[in-house]
mmCIF file of N, CA and C in Angstrom:
data_model
loop_
_atom_site.group_PDB
_atom_site.id
_atom_site.type_symbol
_atom_site.label_atom_id
_atom_site.label_comp_id
_atom_site.label_asym_id
_atom_site.label_seq_id
_atom_site.Cartn_x
_atom_site.Cartn_y
_atom_site.Cartn_z
ATOM 1 N N UNK D 3 89.462 120.321 131.801
ATOM 2 C CA UNK D 3 90.142 120.534 131.548
ATOM 3 C C UNK D 3 89.251 121.707 131.224
ATOM 4 N N UNK D 4 90.336 123.263 131.687
ATOM 5 C CA UNK D 4 90.125 124.691 131.902
ATOM 6 C C UNK D 4 89.476 125.212 130.272
ATOM 7 N N UNK D 5 88.683 125.499 129.982
ATOM 8 C CA UNK D 5 87.188 126.125 128.477
ATOM 9 C C UNK D 5 88.920 127.593 127.820
ATOM 10 N N UNK D 6 89.809 127.464 128.299
ATOM 11 C CA UNK D 6 91.525 128.040 127.217
ATOM 12 C C UNK D 6 92.214 127.475 126.525
ATOM 13 N N UNK D 7 92.276 126.755 127.671
ATOM 14 C CA UNK D 7 93.274 125.439 126.747
ATOM 15 C C UNK D 7 92.761 124.808 125.732
ATOM 16 N N UNK D 8 91.336 124.068 125.363
ATOM 17 C CA UNK D 8 90.057 123.932 124.896
ATOM 18 C C UNK D 8 90.294 124.804 123.725
ATOM 19 N N UNK D 9 90.443 126.271 124.210
ATOM 20 C CA UNK D 9 90.383 126.582 121.996
ATOM 21 C C UNK D 9 91.764 126.729 122.278
ATOM 22 N N UNK D 10 91.977 126.563 123.081
ATOM 23 C CA UNK D 10 94.222 126.955 122.302
ATOM 24 C C UNK D 10 94.199 125.990 121.530
ATOM 25 N N UNK D 11 94.184 124.520 121.513
ATOM 26 C CA UNK D 11 93.812 123.320 121.272
ATOM 27 C C UNK D 11 93.044 123.301 119.653
ATOM 28 N N UNK D 12 92.142 124.580 119.524
ATOM 29 C CA UNK D 12 91.756 124.768 118.253
ATOM 30 C C UNK D 12 91.459 124.993 117.140
ATOM 31 N N UNK D 13 93.062 126.747 117.704
ATOM 32 C CA UNK D 13 93.490 127.224 116.474
ATOM 33 C C UNK D 13 93.735 126.422 115.470
ATOM 34 N N UNK D 14 94.122 127.150 114.008
ATOM 35 C CA UNK D 14 94.976 126.744 113.176
ATOM 36 C C UNK D 14 95.879 126.290 113.222
ATOM 37 N N UNK D 15 96.472 126.102 112.896
ATOM 38 C CA UNK D 15 97.868 125.653 112.902
ATOM 39 C C UNK D 15 98.753 126.639 112.457
ATOM 40 N N UNK D 16 99.727 126.378 112.914
ATOM 41 C CA UNK D 16 100.723 127.902 112.609
ATOM 42 C C UNK D 16 101.809 127.601 110.795
ATOM 43 N N UNK D 17 102.345 128.772 109.402
ATOM 44 C CA UNK D 17 102.773 128.325 108.879
ATOM 45 C C UNK D 17 103.461 126.953 109.086
ATOM 46 N N UNK D 18 104.309 127.643 110.212
ATOM 47 C CA UNK D 18 106.322 126.332 110.214
ATOM 48 C C UNK D 18 105.207 125.691 110.696
ATOM 49 N N UNK D 19 103.994 124.791 111.363
ATOM 50 C CA UNK D 19 102.911 124.045 111.971
ATOM 51 C C UNK D 19 103.061 123.016 110.093
ATOM 52 N N UNK D 20 102.206 123.577 109.765
ATOM 53 C CA UNK D 20 102.048 123.410 107.932
ATOM 54 C C UNK D 20 103.553 122.285 107.392
ATOM 55 N N UNK D 21 104.278 123.757 107.045
ATOM 56 C CA UNK D 21 104.919 123.043 106.492
ATOM 57 C C UNK D 21 106.177 121.877 107.899
ATOM 58 N N UNK D 22 105.662 121.759 108.680
ATOM 59 C CA UNK D 22 106.482 120.485 109.442
ATOM 60 C C UNK D 22 105.497 119.384 108.688
ATOM 61 N N UNK D 23 104.373 119.498 108.512
ATOM 62 C CA UNK D 23 102.569 118.342 108.689
ATOM 63 C C UNK D 23 103.554 117.768 107.507
ATOM 64 N N UNK D 24 104.618 118.879 105.946
ATOM 65 C CA UNK D 24 104.198 118.704 104.482
ATOM 66 C C UNK D 24 105.961 117.459 104.573
ATOM 67 N N UNK D 25 106.979 118.815 105.167
ATOM 68 C CA UNK D 25 108.272 117.767 105.028
ATOM 69 C C UNK D 25 107.023 115.394 105.770
ATOM 70 N N UNK D 26 106.449 116.329 107.153
ATOM 71 C CA UNK D 26 105.872 114.149 108.067
ATOM 72 C C UNK D 26 105.432 114.183 106.873
ATOM 73 N N UNK D 27 104.868 114.625 106.222
ATOM 74 C CA UNK D 27 104.181 113.503 105.536
ATOM 75 C C UNK D 27 104.520 112.511 103.631
ATOM 76 N N UNK D 28 105.480 113.575 103.544
ATOM 77 C CA UNK D 28 106.527 113.262 102.782
ATOM 78 C C UNK D 28 107.383 111.642 102.981
ATOM 79 N N UNK D 29 107.845 112.165 104.882
ATOM 80 C CA UNK D 29 108.368 110.525 105.371
ATOM 81 C C UNK D 29 107.502 109.202 105.649
ATOM 82 N N UNK D 30 105.719 109.788 105.307
ATOM 83 C CA UNK D 30 104.957 108.739 106.192
ATOM 84 C C UNK D 30 104.511 107.902 104.242
ATOM 85 N N UNK D 31 105.811 107.385 103.759
ATOM 86 C CA UNK D 31 105.476 106.712 103.015
ATOM 87 C C UNK D 31 106.785 105.637 102.666
ATOM 88 N N UNK D 32 106.472 104.423 103.365
ATOM 89 C CA UNK D 32 107.189 103.256 102.925
ATOM 90 C C UNK D 32 108.455 103.271 101.151
ATOM 91 N N UNK D 33 108.119 103.627 100.956
ATOM 92 C CA UNK D 33 108.990 103.296 99.374
ATOM 93 C C UNK D 33 109.814 104.909 98.823
ATOM 94 N N UNK D 34 108.858 106.077 99.616
ATOM 95 C CA UNK D 34 109.925 106.803 100.139
ATOM 96 C C UNK D 34 111.813 107.261 101.504
ATOM 97 N N UNK D 35 109.903 106.101 101.965
ATOM 98 C CA UNK D 35 111.558 106.362 103.272
ATOM 99 C C UNK D 35 112.220 105.224 102.661
ATOM 100 N N UNK D 36 112.662 104.623 101.944
ATOM 101 C CA UNK D 36 113.522 103.383 101.384
ATOM 102 C C UNK D 36 114.767 104.421 100.520
ATOM 103 N N UNK D 37 113.422 105.360 100.017
ATOM 104 C CA UNK D 37 114.105 106.065 98.796
ATOM 105 C C UNK D 37 115.395 106.088 99.988
ATOM 106 N N UNK D 38 115.237 107.612 100.670
ATOM 107 C CA UNK D 38 116.037 108.131 101.986
ATOM 108 C C UNK D 38 116.643 107.190 102.308
ATOM 109 N N UNK D 39 116.619 105.405 103.237
ATOM 110 C CA UNK D 39 117.599 104.733 103.479
ATOM 111 C C UNK D 39 118.772 105.195 102.638
ATOM 112 N N UNK D 40 118.133 104.613 102.199
ATOM 113 C CA UNK D 40 119.150 103.741 100.314
ATOM 114 C C UNK D 40 119.785 105.167 100.183
ATOM 115 N N UNK D 41 119.859 106.633 99.672
ATOM 116 C CA UNK D 41 120.283 107.425 99.864
ATOM 117 C C UNK D 41 120.990 108.187 100.804
ATOM 118 N N UNK D 42 121.009 107.267 102.063
ATOM 119 C CA UNK D 42 121.923 108.054 103.241
ATOM 120 C C UNK D 42 123.358 106.756 102.801
ATOM 121 N N UNK D 43 123.782 106.002 101.995
ATOM 122 C CA UNK D 43 124.433 105.208 102.038
ATOM 123 C C UNK D 43 124.902 106.219 101.003
ATOM 124 N N UNK D 44 124.447 106.611 100.425
ATOM 125 C CA UNK D 44 125.616 107.474 99.700
ATOM 126 C C UNK D 44 124.555 108.584 98.576
ATOM 127 N N UNK D 45 125.374 108.358 97.355
ATOM 128 C CA UNK D 45 124.296 108.646 95.902
ATOM 129 C C UNK D 45 124.684 107.947 94.625
ATOM 130 N N UNK D 46 123.120 108.209 94.851
ATOM 131 C CA UNK D 46 122.709 106.719 93.600
ATOM 132 C C UNK D 46 121.574 107.690 92.687
ATOM 133 N N UNK D 47 121.529 107.406 91.432
ATOM 134 C CA UNK D 47 120.771 107.279 90.806
ATOM 135 C C UNK D 47 119.634 106.799 90.737
ATOM 136 N N UNK D 48 118.771 107.060 89.592
ATOM 137 C CA UNK D 48 116.937 107.084 89.826
ATOM 138 C C UNK D 48 117.405 104.729 89.842
ATOM 139 N N UNK D 49 118.610 104.796 88.287
ATOM 140 C CA UNK D 49 118.510 103.182 87.680
ATOM 141 C C UNK D 49 119.098 101.793 89.211
ATOM 142 N N UNK D 50 119.550 103.179 89.978
ATOM 143 C CA UNK D 50 120.649 101.977 91.075
ATOM 144 C C UNK D 50 119.595 102.068 92.260
ATOM 145 N N UNK D 51 118.736 102.872 92.043
ATOM 146 C CA UNK D 51 117.403 102.537 92.801
ATOM 147 C C UNK D 51 116.771 101.862 92.776
ATOM 148 N N UNK D 52 116.261 101.624 91.212
ATOM 149 C CA UNK D 52 115.287 100.623 91.237
ATOM 150 C C UNK D 52 115.870 99.667 91.709
ATOM 151 N N UNK D 53 117.233 99.182 91.604
ATOM 152 C CA UNK D 53 117.636 97.333 91.387
ATOM 153 C C UNK D 53 117.488 97.997 93.127
ATOM 154 N N UNK D 54 118.347 98.751 93.880
ATOM 155 C CA UNK D 54 118.200 98.572 95.345
ATOM 156 C C UNK D 54 116.403 98.364 95.866
ATOM 157 N N UNK D 55 116.856 99.529 95.751
ATOM 158 C CA UNK D 55 114.846 98.669 96.159
ATOM 159 C C UNK D 55 113.324 98.150 94.991
ATOM 160 N N UNK D 56 114.359 97.530 93.849
ATOM 161 C CA UNK D 56 113.114 96.212 93.571
ATOM 162 C C UNK D 56 112.082 97.189 93.055
ATOM 163 N N UNK D 57 112.444 98.462 92.252
ATOM 164 C CA UNK D 57 110.691 98.359 92.086
ATOM 165 C C UNK D 57 110.867 99.352 90.595
ATOM 166 N N UNK D 58 110.168 100.193 89.700
ATOM 167 C CA UNK D 58 110.432 100.506 88.609
ATOM 168 C C UNK D 58 110.135 101.978 88.601
ATOM 169 N N UNK D 59 111.146 102.018 87.527
ATOM 170 C CA UNK D 59 111.610 103.487 86.769
ATOM 171 C C UNK D 59 110.597 104.738 87.126
ATOM 172 N N UNK D 60 109.429 104.312 86.899
ATOM 173 C CA UNK D 60 108.053 105.663 87.005
ATOM 174 C C UNK D 60 107.794 105.495 88.702
ATOM 175 N N UNK D 61 107.978 104.114 89.274
ATOM 176 C CA UNK D 61 108.012 105.062 91.300
ATOM 177 C C UNK D 61 108.945 105.077 91.853
ATOM 178 N N UNK D 62 109.752 104.787 91.310
ATOM 179 C CA UNK D 62 110.219 105.590 91.741
ATOM 180 C C UNK D 62 111.307 107.111 91.833
ATOM 181 N N UNK D 63 110.890 107.418 90.398
ATOM 182 C CA UNK D 63 111.569 108.624 90.038
ATOM 183 C C UNK D 63 109.801 109.303 90.157
ATOM 184 N N UNK D 64 108.765 109.169 90.698
ATOM 185 C CA UNK D 64 107.084 109.383 90.940
ATOM 186 C C UNK D 64 107.981 110.220 92.330
ATOM 187 N N UNK D 65 108.410 109.805 93.347
ATOM 188 C CA UNK D 65 108.456 109.174 94.791
ATOM 189 C C UNK D 65 110.598 110.020 94.989
ATOM 190 N N UNK D 66 110.584 110.477 93.486
ATOM 191 C CA UNK D 66 111.722 111.283 94.496
ATOM 192 C C UNK D 66 112.089 112.066 93.881
ATOM 193 N N UNK D 67 110.884 112.609 93.374
ATOM 194 C CA UNK D 67 109.873 114.046 92.275
ATOM 195 C C UNK D 67 109.416 115.092 93.567
ATOM 196 N N UNK D 68 108.822 114.235 94.002
ATOM 197 C CA UNK D 68 108.298 115.010 95.362
ATOM 198 C C UNK D 68 109.160 115.114 96.889
ATOM 199 N N UNK D 69 110.054 114.206 97.020
ATOM 200 C CA UNK D 69 111.233 114.022 97.547
ATOM 201 C C UNK D 69 112.217 115.204 97.651
ATOM 202 N N UNK D 70 111.717 115.777 96.513
ATOM 203 C CA UNK D 70 112.722 117.054 96.159
ATOM 204 C C UNK D 70 112.210 117.976 96.205
ATOM 205 N N UNK D 71 110.187 118.501 95.870
ATOM 206 C CA UNK D 71 109.765 119.261 95.945
ATOM 207 C C UNK D 71 110.110 119.663 96.654
ATOM 208 N N UNK D 72 109.790 119.004 98.533
ATOM 209 C CA UNK D 72 110.037 119.116 99.470
ATOM 210 C C UNK D 72 110.654 119.172 100.284
ATOM 211 N N UNK D 73 112.500 119.092 99.742
ATOM 212 C CA UNK D 73 113.918 119.299 99.932
ATOM 213 C C UNK D 73 114.261 118.526 101.080
ATOM 214 N N UNK D 74 113.753 117.587 100.263
ATOM 215 C CA UNK D 74 114.495 117.057 100.957
ATOM 216 C C UNK D 74 115.833 115.590 100.669
ATOM 217 N N UNK D 75 115.698 115.730 99.215
ATOM 218 C CA UNK D 75 115.972 114.785 98.453
ATOM 219 C C UNK D 75 117.172 116.172 97.853
ATOM 220 N N UNK D 76 117.875 116.396 97.196
ATOM 221 C CA UNK D 76 118.304 117.395 96.334
ATOM 222 C C UNK D 76 118.944 115.943 94.712
ATOM 223 N N UNK D 77 119.445 116.808 93.974
ATOM 224 C CA UNK D 77 119.173 116.325 92.525
ATOM 225 C C UNK D 77 120.902 116.783 91.415
ATOM 226 N N UNK D 78 120.894 115.971 91.231
ATOM 227 C CA UNK D 78 122.869 117.361 90.250
ATOM 228 C C UNK D 78 123.468 115.372 88.805
ATOM 229 N N UNK D 79 122.808 117.094 88.364
ATOM 230 C CA UNK D 79 123.300 116.303 86.298
ATOM 231 C C UNK D 79 124.005 115.428 86.224
ATOM 232 N N UNK D 80 124.875 113.837 86.214
ATOM 233 C CA UNK D 80 125.243 114.156 85.485
ATOM 234 C C UNK D 80 125.512 113.578 84.584
ATOM 235 N N UNK D 81 126.093 114.092 83.490
ATOM 236 C CA UNK D 81 125.579 113.528 81.954
ATOM 237 C C UNK D 81 124.582 113.029 81.513
ATOM 238 N N UNK D 82 123.956 112.142 81.387
ATOM 239 C CA UNK D 82 122.971 111.441 80.525
ATOM 240 C C UNK D 82 122.081 111.326 82.333
ATOM 241 N N UNK D 83 122.635 111.449 82.873
ATOM 242 C CA UNK D 83 121.931 111.013 84.652
ATOM 243 C C UNK D 83 121.849 112.249 85.374
ATOM 244 N N UNK D 84 121.143 111.670 86.838
ATOM 245 C CA UNK D 84 121.164 113.107 87.391
ATOM 246 C C UNK D 84 120.887 111.413 88.570
ATOM 247 N N UNK D 85 121.781 112.116 89.840
ATOM 248 C CA UNK D 85 122.429 111.781 90.634
ATOM 249 C C UNK D 85 121.755 111.986 92.704
ATOM 250 N N UNK D 86 121.600 111.955 92.916
ATOM 251 C CA UNK D 86 120.705 112.427 93.861
ATOM 252 C C UNK D 86 121.353 112.103 95.224
ATOM 253 N N UNK D 87 120.784 112.890 95.589
ATOM 254 C CA UNK D 87 121.410 112.683 97.910
ATOM 255 C C UNK D 87 120.634 113.050 98.541
ATOM 256 N N UNK D 88 120.856 112.670 100.019
ATOM 257 C CA UNK D 88 119.697 113.406 100.680
ATOM 258 C C UNK D 88 120.206 114.691 101.414
ATOM 259 N N UNK D 89 118.797 116.118 101.017
ATOM 260 C CA UNK D 89 119.309 117.250 101.519
ATOM 261 C C UNK D 89 119.156 116.859 103.235
ATOM 262 N N UNK D 90 120.327 116.859 104.295
ATOM 263 C CA UNK D 90 121.264 116.930 105.460
ATOM 264 C C UNK D 90 120.156 118.332 106.399
ATOM 265 N N UNK D 91 120.631 118.813 105.913
ATOM 266 C CA UNK D 91 119.768 120.394 106.490
ATOM 267 C C UNK D 91 118.372 120.275 106.872
ATOM 268 N N UNK D 92 117.415 119.819 105.180
ATOM 269 C CA UNK D 92 116.453 120.201 105.418
ATOM 270 C C UNK D 92 115.825 118.830 106.548
ATOM 271 N N UNK D 93 116.443 117.324 106.729
ATOM 272 C CA UNK D 93 115.728 116.161 107.334
ATOM 273 C C UNK D 93 116.551 116.761 108.509
ATOM 274 N N UNK D 94 117.369 116.757 108.871
ATOM 275 C CA UNK D 94 118.293 116.896 110.912
ATOM 276 C C UNK D 94 116.835 118.531 110.925
ATOM 277 N N UNK D 95 116.869 119.444 110.009
ATOM 278 C CA UNK D 95 115.960 120.325 110.383
ATOM 279 C C UNK D 95 113.980 119.597 110.906
ATOM 280 N N UNK D 96 113.781 118.226 109.889
ATOM 281 C CA UNK D 96 112.234 118.123 110.721
ATOM 282 C C UNK D 96 112.829 116.834 111.937
ATOM 283 N N UNK D 97 114.381 116.082 111.966
ATOM 284 C CA UNK D 97 114.752 115.665 113.238
ATOM 285 C C UNK D 97 114.718 116.842 114.262
ATOM 286 N N UNK D 98 114.949 117.724 114.454
ATOM 287 C CA UNK D 98 114.933 118.527 115.929
ATOM 288 C C UNK D 98 113.886 118.956 115.456
ATOM 289 N N UNK D 99 112.860 119.226 114.605
ATOM 290 C CA UNK D 99 111.503 120.403 114.892
ATOM 291 C C UNK D 99 110.905 118.847 115.740
ATOM 292 N N UNK D 100 110.872 117.708 115.399
ATOM 293 C CA UNK D 100 110.455 116.457 116.096
ATOM 294 C C UNK D 100 111.308 115.810 116.981
ATOM 295 N N UNK D 101 112.172 116.514 117.546
ATOM 296 C CA UNK D 101 112.459 116.657 119.110
ATOM 297 C C UNK D 101 111.745 117.577 120.334
ATOM 298 N N UNK D 102 111.794 118.493 119.584
ATOM 299 C CA UNK D 102 111.008 119.391 120.255
ATOM 300 C C UNK D 102 109.645 119.601 120.499
ATOM 301 N N UNK D 103 108.770 118.466 120.228
ATOM 302 C CA UNK D 103 108.166 117.771 120.769
ATOM 303 C C UNK D 103 107.396 116.959 121.285
ATOM 304 N N UNK D 104 108.948 116.433 121.222
ATOM 305 C CA UNK D 104 109.050 115.082 123.029
ATOM 306 C C UNK D 104 108.938 116.071 124.505
ATOM 307 N N UNK D 105 108.408 115.485 125.347
ATOM 308 C CA UNK D 105 108.662 115.833 126.712
ATOM 309 C C UNK D 105 109.663 115.817 126.643
ATOM 310 N N UNK D 106 110.030 116.485 127.386
ATOM 311 C CA UNK D 106 111.794 117.635 128.455
ATOM 312 C C UNK D 106 111.020 115.675 129.591
#
């Protein structure tokens, strides 16, 4: 491998790479993937997610909070409940970024 190639790989990741790493990091947890899978079926509140995933409310709320901060899930107040949906735009952006990393 040429020295210039080695140096190229040692550069710090760009801001966009750091953002992608954070997004993919959110997807690296089974509970969060389960939440996204349930929400892909349609909007759900925390109680619905707890029942579907057989998890306790604090666990689901914690992971939902992380997904909301990462903008992979949206929440809308409907009365006392917060109904969650996937953020299709940001999930598609992550999927597109991953596709760009695939060899042609």
